[in-house]
Coordinates of C-alpha atoms in Angstrom, one line a residue:
M1 CA -16.8 0.3 -26.8
Q2 CA -16.6 0.7 -23.0
Q3 CA -17.8 4.0 -21.6
T4 CA -16.4 5.5 -18.4
A5 CA -18.9 5.6 -15.6
S6 CA -20.6 8.9 -14.4
K7 CA -18.6 11.5 -12.5
K8 CA -20.6 10.6 -9.4
V9 CA -19.6 6.9 -9.5
V10 CA -15.9 7.8 -10.3
N11 CA -15.8 10.3 -7.4
A12 CA -17.4 7.7 -5.1
W13 CA -14.7 5.1 -6.1
A14 CA -12.0 7.7 -5.5
M15 CA -13.6 8.4 -2.1
Y16 CA -12.5 5.1 -0.8
D17 CA -8.9 6.2 -1.3
W18 CA -9.8 9.3 0.8
A19 CA -11.2 7.0 3.5
N20 CA -8.6 4.3 3.8
S21 CA -5.4 6.4 3.1
A22 CA -5.8 7.8 6.6
Y23 CA -4.8 4.4 7.9
N24 CA -1.8 4.3 5.5
L25 CA -0.6 7.7 6.7
V26 CA -1.4 7.8 10.4
I27 CA -0.9 4.1 11.2
T28 CA 1.6 2.9 8.7
T29 CA 3.8 6.0 8.1
T30 CA 3.7 8.6 10.8
I31 CA 2.2 8.5 14.3
F32 CA 1.9 4.8 15.0
P33 CA 5.6 3.9 14.0
E34 CA 6.7 6.9 16.2
Y35 CA 4.5 5.7 19.1
F36 CA 5.7 2.1 18.7
A37 CA 9.3 3.2 18.8
A38 CA 8.6 5.4 21.9
I39 CA 6.9 2.7 24.0
T40 CA 9.4 0.0 23.0
G41 CA 12.5 2.1 23.4
D42 CA 14.4 3.9 26.2
D43 CA 15.1 7.2 24.5
N44 CA 18.8 6.5 24.5
P45 CA 20.3 6.4 21.0
A46 CA 23.4 4.8 22.3
T47 CA 21.6 1.6 23.3
L48 CA 19.8 -1.1 21.3
D49 CA 16.1 -1.1 21.8
T50 CA 14.8 -4.7 22.4
V51 CA 11.5 -6.2 23.5
Q52 CA 10.3 -9.6 24.8
F53 CA 7.6 -11.1 22.6
L54 CA 6.5 -14.8 22.4
G55 CA 9.4 -15.9 24.5
R56 CA 12.1 -14.3 22.3
T57 CA 14.1 -11.1 22.4
F58 CA 13.7 -8.9 19.3
R59 CA 15.1 -5.6 18.1
S60 CA 12.0 -3.4 18.4
D61 CA 12.3 -2.2 14.8
S62 CA 12.8 -5.7 13.5
L63 CA 9.7 -6.9 15.5
Y64 CA 7.7 -4.2 13.8
S65 CA 8.9 -5.4 10.3
Y66 CA 8.3 -9.0 11.1
S67 CA 4.7 -8.3 12.3
L68 CA 3.8 -6.4 9.1
S69 CA 5.5 -9.1 7.1
F70 CA 3.3 -11.8 8.8
A71 CA 0.2 -9.7 8.1
F72 CA 1.0 -9.4 4.4
L73 CA 1.6 -13.2 4.2
I74 CA -1.9 -13.7 5.5
V75 CA -3.3 -11.3 2.9
A76 CA -1.3 -13.0 0.1
L77 CA -2.6 -16.4 1.0
A78 CA -6.2 -15.4 1.5
S79 CA -6.9 -12.8 -1.2
P80 CA -6.9 -15.1 -4.3
L81 CA -9.6 -17.3 -2.8
L82 CA -11.6 -14.4 -1.5
S83 CA -11.4 -12.4 -4.7
S84 CA -12.3 -15.4 -6.8
I85 CA -15.4 -16.0 -4.7
A86 CA -16.3 -12.4 -5.1
D87 CA -16.1 -12.7 -8.8
T88 CA -18.0 -15.9 -9.1
R89 CA -20.8 -14.6 -6.8
G90 CA -20.7 -11.0 -7.9
N91 CA -20.6 -9.6 -4.3
K92 CA -17.3 -7.8 -4.2
K93 CA -19.0 -4.9 -2.4
H94 CA -19.8 -7.1 0.5
F95 CA -16.1 -8.2 0.8
L96 CA -15.0 -4.5 0.6
A97 CA -17.4 -3.7 3.4
F98 CA -16.3 -6.6 5.6
F99 CA -12.5 -5.9 5.4
M100 CA -13.1 -2.2 5.7
T101 CA -15.0 -2.7 8.9
M102 CA -12.5 -5.2 10.3
G103 CA -9.6 -2.8 9.6
S104 CA -11.3 0.3 11.0
I105 CA -12.3 -1.5 14.2
A106 CA -8.7 -2.7 14.6
C107 CA -7.5 0.9 14.2
C108 CA -9.9 2.0 16.9
S109 CA -8.7 -0.8 19.2
L110 CA -5.1 0.5 19.0
Y111 CA -6.4 3.2 21.4
F112 CA -5.8 0.6 24.2
F113 CA -2.2 -0.2 23.1
T114 CA 0.3 0.6 25.8
S115 CA 3.7 -0.6 26.9
E116 CA 2.0 -3.1 29.2
R117 CA -0.2 -4.4 26.3
L118 CA 2.4 -5.1 23.6
G119 CA 0.6 -8.3 22.5
L120 CA -2.6 -6.3 22.0
G121 CA -0.8 -3.7 19.9
I122 CA 0.9 -6.2 17.7
F123 CA -2.4 -8.1 17.2
C124 CA -4.4 -5.0 16.3
M125 CA -1.6 -3.8 14.0
I126 CA -1.7 -7.1 12.1
I127 CA -5.5 -7.1 11.9
A128 CA -5.7 -3.5 10.7
C129 CA -3.1 -4.3 8.0
I130 CA -5.0 -7.3 6.8
G131 CA -8.2 -5.3 6.7
Y132 CA -6.7 -2.4 4.7
W133 CA -4.8 -4.4 2.1
S134 CA -7.6 -7.0 1.6
S135 CA -10.1 -4.3 1.0
L136 CA -7.8 -2.9 -1.7
V137 CA -8.2 -6.1 -3.7
F138 CA -11.9 -5.3 -4.3
Y139 CA -11.4 -1.6 -4.5
N140 CA -8.8 -1.9 -7.3
S141 CA -10.9 -4.4 -9.2
Y142 CA -13.5 -1.7 -9.8
L143 CA -11.1 0.4 -11.9
P144 CA -11.5 -1.5 -15.2
E145 CA -15.2 -1.7 -14.7
I146 CA -15.9 2.0 -14.2
A147 CA -13.2 3.5 -16.5
A148 CA -12.6 3.1 -20.2
P149 CA -9.0 2.1 -21.2
Q150 CA -8.2 5.7 -22.3
D151 CA -9.3 7.1 -18.9
R152 CA -7.7 4.6 -16.5
D153 CA -4.4 6.5 -16.0
R154 CA -6.3 9.7 -15.1
I155 CA -8.9 8.0 -12.9
S156 CA -6.3 5.9 -11.1
A157 CA -4.3 9.1 -10.4
K158 CA -7.5 10.8 -9.2
G159 CA -7.9 8.0 -6.6
F160 CA -4.4 8.5 -5.3
A161 CA -4.9 12.3 -5.2
F162 CA -8.1 11.9 -3.2
G163 CA -6.2 9.6 -0.9
Y164 CA -3.3 11.9 -0.3
I165 CA -5.5 15.0 0.3
G166 CA -7.9 13.2 2.6
S167 CA -5.1 11.6 4.6
V168 CA -3.2 14.8 5.0
L169 CA -6.3 16.6 6.4
L170 CA -6.8 13.9 9.1
Q171 CA -3.0 13.8 9.7
L172 CA -2.9 17.5 10.5
I173 CA -5.8 17.1 13.0
C174 CA -4.0 14.1 14.6
F175 CA -0.7 16.1 14.8
L176 CA -2.7 18.6 17.0
F177 CA -3.8 15.7 19.2
V178 CA -0.1 14.7 19.7
L179 CA 1.8 18.0 19.7
K180 CA -0.9 20.1 21.4
H181 CA -2.3 17.3 23.6
D182 CA -3.0 19.7 26.5
W183 CA -5.6 21.6 24.3
F184 CA -7.7 18.5 24.2
G185 CA -7.2 17.4 27.8
F186 CA -4.9 14.5 27.1
A187 CA -2.3 13.7 29.7
D188 CA 0.7 13.4 27.3
T189 CA 1.7 12.9 23.7
G190 CA 1.1 9.1 24.1
A191 CA -2.5 9.7 25.0
G192 CA -2.9 12.0 22.0
S193 CA -1.3 9.4 19.8
R194 CA -3.7 6.7 20.9
F195 CA -6.7 9.0 20.3
S196 CA -5.3 9.5 16.8
F197 CA -5.6 5.8 16.2
L198 CA -9.2 5.9 17.3
A199 CA -9.9 8.9 15.0
T200 CA -8.3 7.1 12.1
G201 CA -10.6 4.1 12.5
I202 CA -13.7 6.3 12.7
W203 CA -12.6 8.4 9.6
W204 CA -12.0 5.3 7.6
F205 CA -15.4 3.7 8.4
L206 CA -17.5 6.8 7.9
F207 CA -16.1 8.0 4.6
A208 CA -16.1 4.5 3.2
L209 CA -19.9 4.5 3.4
V210 CA -19.9 6.8 0.4
P211 CA -18.4 4.3 -2.1
L212 CA -20.3 1.5 -0.5
Y213 CA -23.6 3.4 -1.2
R214 CA -22.8 4.6 -4.8
L215 CA -20.6 2.0 -6.4
P216 CA -22.7 -0.3 -8.7
R217 CA -23.8 -3.8 -7.9
Y218 CA -23.1 -6.6 -10.3
S219 CA -25.2 -9.7 -10.9
M220 CA -24.0 -13.1 -9.8
T221 CA -21.9 -15.0 -12.4
L222 CA -21.8 -18.5 -10.9
I223 CA -20.4 -20.9 -13.4
D224 CA -22.3 -23.8 -11.9
P225 CA -24.8 -23.1 -9.2
N226 CA -24.6 -26.7 -7.9
R227 CA -20.9 -26.2 -7.0
S228 CA -19.9 -24.5 -3.8
A229 CA -18.6 -20.9 -4.0
V230 CA -15.2 -22.1 -2.7
F231 CA -14.9 -24.7 -5.5
N232 CA -15.9 -22.1 -8.2
G233 CA -13.3 -19.8 -6.7
Y234 CA -10.5 -22.3 -7.3
V235 CA -11.9 -22.9 -10.8
E236 CA -11.7 -19.2 -11.6
L237 CA -8.1 -18.9 -10.2
R238 CA -7.0 -21.7 -12.5
K239 CA -8.6 -20.0 -15.5
V240 CA -6.8 -16.8 -14.7
W241 CA -3.5 -18.6 -14.3
Q242 CA -4.0 -20.3 -17.7
Q243 CA -4.7 -16.9 -19.3
L244 CA -1.6 -15.4 -17.7
K245 CA 0.6 -18.1 -19.3
Q246 CA -0.8 -16.9 -22.7
L247 CA -0.1 -13.2 -22.0
P248 CA 3.7 -12.7 -21.9
P249 CA 3.6 -8.9 -21.5
L250 CA 1.2 -9.1 -18.5
R251 CA 3.2 -12.0 -16.9
R252 CA 6.5 -10.2 -17.3
F253 CA 5.1 -7.0 -16.1
L254 CA 4.0 -8.8 -12.9
G255 CA 7.6 -10.1 -12.5
A256 CA 9.0 -6.5 -12.8
Y257 CA 6.3 -5.2 -10.4
F258 CA 7.2 -7.8 -7.8
F259 CA 10.8 -6.6 -7.5
Y260 CA 10.5 -2.8 -7.8
N261 CA 7.4 -2.8 -5.6
M262 CA 9.3 -4.7 -3.0
G263 CA 11.6 -1.7 -2.7
V264 CA 8.8 0.9 -2.9
Q265 CA 6.6 -0.7 -0.2
T266 CA 9.6 -1.4 2.1
V267 CA 10.6 2.3 1.9
M268 CA 7.0 3.4 2.7
L269 CA 6.6 1.0 5.6
A270 CA 10.0 1.3 7.2
A271 CA 11.0 4.9 6.5
T272 CA 9.8 6.4 9.7
L273 CA 11.6 3.9 11.9
Y274 CA 14.7 4.3 9.8
A275 CA 14.6 8.1 10.1
K276 CA 13.9 8.0 13.9
S277 CA 16.3 5.3 15.0
E278 CA 19.1 5.3 12.4
L279 CA 19.2 8.9 11.3
Q280 CA 18.0 10.3 14.6
I281 CA 15.8 12.9 13.0
P282 CA 13.9 14.9 15.7
T283 CA 10.2 14.2 15.9
A284 CA 9.1 17.7 14.8
N285 CA 11.3 17.6 11.7
L286 CA 10.2 14.1 10.9
I287 CA 6.6 15.2 11.0
I288 CA 7.3 18.1 8.6
A289 CA 9.1 15.7 6.2
L290 CA 6.2 13.2 6.2
V291 CA 3.6 15.9 5.5
L292 CA 5.9 17.1 2.7
I293 CA 5.9 13.7 1.2
Q294 CA 2.1 13.5 1.1
L295 CA 1.7 17.0 -0.4
I296 CA 4.3 16.4 -3.2
A297 CA 2.9 13.0 -4.0
V298 CA -0.3 14.6 -5.4
P299 CA 1.3 16.6 -8.2
G300 CA 3.9 13.8 -8.7
A301 CA 1.1 11.3 -9.5
F302 CA -0.4 13.5 -12.1
A303 CA 3.0 14.5 -13.6
I304 CA 4.1 10.9 -14.0
S305 CA 0.7 10.2 -15.5
K306 CA 1.4 12.9 -18.1
L307 CA 4.8 11.4 -18.7
S308 CA 3.2 8.1 -19.5
E309 CA 1.0 9.7 -22.1
K310 CA 4.1 10.9 -24.0
V311 CA 6.5 7.9 -23.7
G312 CA 4.1 5.1 -22.7
N313 CA 3.5 3.4 -19.4
I314 CA 6.5 1.0 -19.4
R315 CA 9.0 3.6 -20.4
A316 CA 7.7 6.0 -17.8
L317 CA 7.9 3.2 -15.1
M318 CA 11.5 2.6 -16.2
I319 CA 12.4 6.2 -15.7
V320 CA 10.7 6.3 -12.2
V321 CA 12.4 3.1 -11.1
A322 CA 15.8 4.5 -12.1
I323 CA 15.1 7.5 -9.9
W324 CA 14.2 5.2 -7.0
I325 CA 17.6 3.5 -7.3
G326 CA 19.3 6.9 -6.9
L327 CA 17.1 7.7 -3.9
C328 CA 18.0 4.4 -2.1
V329 CA 21.7 5.2 -2.5
A330 CA 21.0 8.7 -1.2
G331 CA 19.1 7.2 1.8
Y332 CA 22.0 4.9 2.6
L333 CA 24.5 7.8 2.6
A334 CA 22.2 10.1 4.6
P335 CA 24.1 11.7 7.5
V336 CA 22.9 11.3 11.1
G337 CA 20.9 14.3 12.1
G338 CA 21.0 15.8 8.6
V339 CA 17.6 17.5 8.6
V340 CA 18.0 19.5 5.4
Y341 CA 19.3 16.5 3.6
F342 CA 16.4 14.5 4.9
Y343 CA 13.9 17.1 3.7
L344 CA 15.3 17.0 0.2
L345 CA 15.3 13.2 0.2
A346 CA 11.7 13.2 1.5
A347 CA 10.5 15.6 -1.2
A348 CA 12.1 13.5 -4.0
I349 CA 10.5 10.3 -2.6
G350 CA 7.1 12.0 -2.3
F351 CA 7.2 13.0 -6.0
V352 CA 7.8 9.5 -7.3
M353 CA 5.9 7.5 -4.6
G354 CA 2.4 8.3 -5.7
G355 CA 3.3 8.2 -9.4
I356 CA 4.7 4.7 -9.4
Q357 CA 1.8 3.3 -7.5
S358 CA -0.8 4.9 -9.7
L359 CA 0.9 4.1 -12.9
S360 CA 1.5 0.5 -11.9
R361 CA -2.1 0.0 -11.2
S362 CA -3.3 1.5 -14.5
T363 CA -0.6 -0.3 -16.5
Y364 CA -1.8 -3.6 -15.2
A365 CA -5.4 -2.7 -16.0
K366 CA -4.4 -1.9 -19.6
L367 CA -2.5 -5.1 -20.1
M368 CA -5.4 -7.2 -18.8
P369 CA -7.5 -9.0 -21.4
D370 CA -11.2 -8.1 -21.8
T371 CA -12.8 -10.1 -19.0
K372 CA -15.6 -10.0 -16.4
D373 CA -13.3 -11.7 -13.8
T374 CA -11.6 -8.4 -12.9
T375 CA -11.4 -9.2 -9.2
S376 CA -9.6 -12.5 -9.9
F377 CA -7.1 -10.8 -12.2
F378 CA -6.5 -8.1 -9.7
S379 CA -6.0 -10.7 -7.0
F380 CA -2.8 -11.8 -8.9
F381 CA -1.7 -8.2 -8.9
D382 CA -2.5 -7.9 -5.2
V383 CA -0.8 -11.2 -4.3
T384 CA 2.3 -10.1 -6.2
E385 CA 2.4 -6.9 -4.2
K386 CA 1.8 -8.7 -0.9
I387 CA 4.4 -11.4 -1.4
A388 CA 6.8 -8.6 -2.3
N389 CA 5.9 -6.9 1.0
V390 CA 6.5 -10.1 2.9
V391 CA 9.9 -10.7 1.4
G392 CA 10.9 -7.0 1.5
L393 CA 9.9 -6.4 5.1
F394 CA 11.3 -9.7 6.5
A395 CA 14.6 -9.1 4.7
F396 CA 14.7 -5.5 6.0
G397 CA 14.3 -6.7 9.6
Y398 CA 16.6 -9.7 9.2
I399 CA 19.4 -7.7 7.6
S400 CA 19.1 -5.1 10.4
E401 CA 19.3 -7.7 13.1
L402 CA 22.2 -9.5 11.3
T403 CA 24.4 -6.5 10.7
G404 CA 23.2 -4.2 13.5
T405 CA 22.2 -1.4 11.3
Q406 CA 19.3 -0.5 9.0
R407 CA 21.6 1.2 6.5
N408 CA 22.6 -2.2 5.0
S409 CA 18.9 -3.0 4.6
V410 CA 18.4 0.2 2.7
L411 CA 21.3 -0.6 0.4
A412 CA 19.7 -4.0 -0.3
L413 CA 16.7 -2.2 -1.8
V414 CA 18.9 -1.1 -4.7
V415 CA 19.1 -4.7 -5.8
Y416 CA 15.3 -5.1 -5.9
F417 CA 14.9 -2.0 -8.1
I418 CA 17.7 -3.0 -10.5
I419 CA 16.0 -6.4 -11.0
G420 CA 12.6 -4.7 -11.5
L421 CA 14.2 -2.3 -14.1
L422 CA 15.6 -5.1 -16.1
N423 CA 12.3 -6.9 -16.1
L424 CA 10.5 -3.8 -17.3
F425 CA 13.0 -3.6 -20.2
Y426 CA 12.2 -7.2 -20.9
T427 CA 8.5 -6.5 -20.8
L428 CA 8.9 -3.6 -23.3
R429 CA 10.5 -5.9 -25.8
T430 CA 7.6 -8.3 -25.8
K431 CA 5.3 -6.0 -27.7
P432 CA 5.8 -3.7 -30.7
K433 CA 7.1 -0.3 -29.6
T434 CA 4.1 1.4 -31.2
D435 CA 1.7 -0.3 -28.9
Y436 CA 2.9 1.3 -25.7
P437 CA 2.0 5.0 -25.9
A438 CA -1.6 4.1 -26.9
T439 CA -2.0 1.2 -24.4
A440 CA 0.8 0.3 -22.1

């Protein structure tokens, strides 16, 4: 019977969430989207903000969505091969270190992003996104190796909790750089924002050294040493796909995850621009709401983990997805300038945001068969997530451009969640009901 790793190893694993979540909060969610909107806009809510890029005129918020969508497409295409190579050669830690370094350097390079260097900003934003999400393939794959099945929900939630706490700490420091820029000798809020990007890259790199030092190394598992690592990687991918075809619950769960995660990730990646440009929430109130989301996400992740212990993972996910449907409708109906309404909406999103991510990861780990090729299996999980991000973000930007408002894009998210909910119900029916509270 598998034993959970020592507390030192588990905490080191969770520490990577502490390190990289600063990117997810500062760059993806708060300061960078606000900075991007400021330098690509004219501060006039009555006019449409557009920019010239690659010889075409874009809505600035749509260009932002398209850029992230392109980054996720690169990750989706590359991660299966990379993760399979990591499994066949047993060097997943090296890949984790490579992508972490690439992402953190790109964050630091955003310090040089100004209105005159739009191309540089877009390029660094894409590279940072690729580094962050690619590193998570290898980080997530450690979960079934360091945690026994009965401990995976708890340890997965612990990772997210570390991430939210660490990111909020840096976020508060960065808010001082922006809102009290004169304290630090910065000329304006823009300079304070750019220094925040530099601080985020340094934070990510330094704290990631802890898991890179303490996580265990694994021996090489080359199937045929005479074959190239790339060829073995494709062989491993084919093996995983063949196994997935024989595992209906896991395959159907991935289908459900694709759709509901499309909605979750789009909300997380586009919420700041929606609140700023569509709802016209003042910057100070937006900052308060975003911090509120992060703080509530911590108890939310543990509360939903407890719910899964009582009703099973799939049923708990069904409940959470149903809540997300209501939140998307509430977001569509949100009044312009409605600060109190936005606070309540943000609090509700924060509570279910961490829980659905943590529970999805641990549910997938539970449904996986016993295997040493954990990175290859998690690459399918990761590719499902990234393709969902590609489709969700591109659709969000395209619908906004087509209809002239982001509200219709928010309403479209309801469709994704409904399809995900139906697939979860279908997944539940593929196994005896008694299996779920104990396993998934």
